[in-house]
């Protein structure tokens, strides 16, 4: 069953049934001010950091689900309704939600009144516009009351949900004209405030939650709205909110537009107060003035749309596969930008409290957005590298507000350093900005410790070779990419987190074949970079280690038909036919195949065939098989999940692309494509009931074949899946690969594709690439011309800036 449809022309997903199987959300903002918004107006906003600057309150895992948001109540006679259906759930004559690029619209019609809401964060603005358009579609005069509603969070989202003995006494607001200010703790240590305004005089307001709702009522029965009487309440402690009340009269056919602005401002400590000793509201007033007319708002919205045109214009494909094209051209690239902004911090599955920015996560995310916003990718690389330690190890996460490593989470994940090599080289290949490698970057944000960024790559590389285990394979540390394969943790205490409990790496023999494969791939990248920089000695040194790792994997990492996953603390095999459960894993087979380890000996092919036979299912490739059916103290969190879910044999969409790239290394375009399609969300739109989460973005996990409900997805939006799938489709299936010196064209496609077309902006030029496949091949470029001239190989050298080039490729 479907709950909506794609409108590719407008780049929107249109939801026409509000009872989606799970809230289907969108994101607003992409610089400092961010919002999450569901298809029924649920969600919240924050400034920069979802934990430390939460602006509005949201209750996760509530009953009913998705309670709290940006609500507009419309009262006509005794009826109250919401344009987004919730929270009152009054039946609407029509309902439509359009999630677009950085904006959402909600349109509801009730009793001849159409209410249309547009939510967006204008560029360079620390606030959200909520534009409400009311139209009388009936034949009589309409008298309506409109009540807006936001609930303030007391800034720190964690303590906001805990420390009620304090919280209930601190809340403070101010109301001036049509603007409601939230200024809790402004008197003492905070220099920031939030506000909610509307661009016309109001007929009442509320700022105290209980006065507005009544103590025993839910969001669906606000007393003030039901009685049509705002209380003009001023909150003193308890729970401050912001609600405006407006009386509106509409003639038949008449439309009215109201502009609400929800903003955040920071004052300099010297300018906290105005002359009379009140909150200095100048910044709010300035922002309000920027959006106080429909014309100004419409202009800002047009600017936002143009901005997205440009962001999405750098890579466009036309394959004729509608479901693929819309993912590549619109939604997959959009999701990459969202993961750039949020890493793993705030979604409907991540509370915004638990996680900062991940070291490995953010580096991988770079692969997906570097072609869209190279300048911001550059800044991100420097931020990430600044949290590294001099020995190459790293904090696993850092907080976006402070950009400092997160001590509570700590480090010790031995794959972490290598992702910096992948992220940085991807950036330099995209931009040609070799200068970034000379930029001074500190260790652990300690000034005085700066070394060139290039040296951070060297210590990353060396961290692996300085931490080899008994077989000469990389020691796993706390864990590798699979945070749940905890081989040095031995936790028997349910009160400790697998992620932060003691890491007993001392004396451990636990080695990872996933890191081994990753080391070979990223190590070759490092070697190539050294060569390119003329550091030939360093290149030779590194190459020696890479080649040795390849041999070690062949010798100690091969199980006969596939690559082992790891050795445990005591040196026993994991991911081997000798095991009873967990005989084969996706990660090591993916990475070692991407690295082409043992390709001549047939290992890569065998490994990928084993993946097909044992891990593949209707909905994608599961992580391991057979799943663990009991808790193994020596494996940790992985065996804590029920079979088929999450890291225990779930379809981890993030690592399916590793196998897909492996298949393209072998030239099996049909299989690569089959795998790609299975997890591509637009192909699951028709089974939305089962799939449950949004059909326009990737989810971290789809329940695997051993699960109770195979095919049910969870953890949508914030996942490295977005980047890996974009990287895979663009660089390996469509095969347009960035290099330091140009673009390599090396598609690997299903034989039935007759042709496809890509427009790719690269280093200030535009390449119009047409690939034809008359002989129904899967891989191998037969001829390639650039502006009509035959090239000697499939590498297009960098063209002069501003060029429009025509590339014709025949397979
Ligand atoms: C999840 C992992 C995640 C880790 C760290 C675990 O509970 O299963 O997917 O990487 O927590 O947040
Ligand atoms: C989610 C985490 O964010 C990521 O870092 C990790 O690699 C995967 N889960 C797999 O455990």
Short mmCIF file of C-alpha atoms and ligand atoms in Angstrom, two decimals, residues 344 355 360-361 481-483 647 652 700, ligand 2:
data_model
loop_
_atom_site.label_atom_id
_atom_site.label_comp_id
_atom_site.label_asym_id
_atom_site.label_seq_id
_atom_site.Cartn_x
_atom_site.Cartn_y
_atom_site.Cartn_z
CA UNK A 344 23.75 10.76 13.68
CA UNK A 355 25.28 11.22 19.97
CA UNK A 360 34.06 7.44 11.11
CA UNK A 361 30.50 8.49 10.36
CA UNK A 481 32.89 -0.45 11.80
CA UNK A 482 30.56 -2.87 13.50
CA UNK A 483 30.19 -1.13 16.85
CA UNK A 647 23.88 -5.91 13.64
CA UNK A 652 22.43 -3.19 7.30
CA UNK A 700 19.94 2.09 8.47
C1 LIG B 2 25.88 3.05 13.44
C2 LIG B 2 27.07 3.86 13.77
O1 LIG B 2 26.77 5.23 13.66
C3 LIG B 2 28.24 3.53 12.88
O2 LIG B 2 29.37 4.25 13.25
C4 LIG B 2 28.48 2.06 12.91
O3 LIG B 2 29.54 1.79 12.06
C5 LIG B 2 27.26 1.27 12.52
N1 LIG B 2 26.16 1.66 13.33
C6 LIG B 2 27.45 -0.23 12.61
O4 LIG B 2 27.54 -0.67 13.92
#
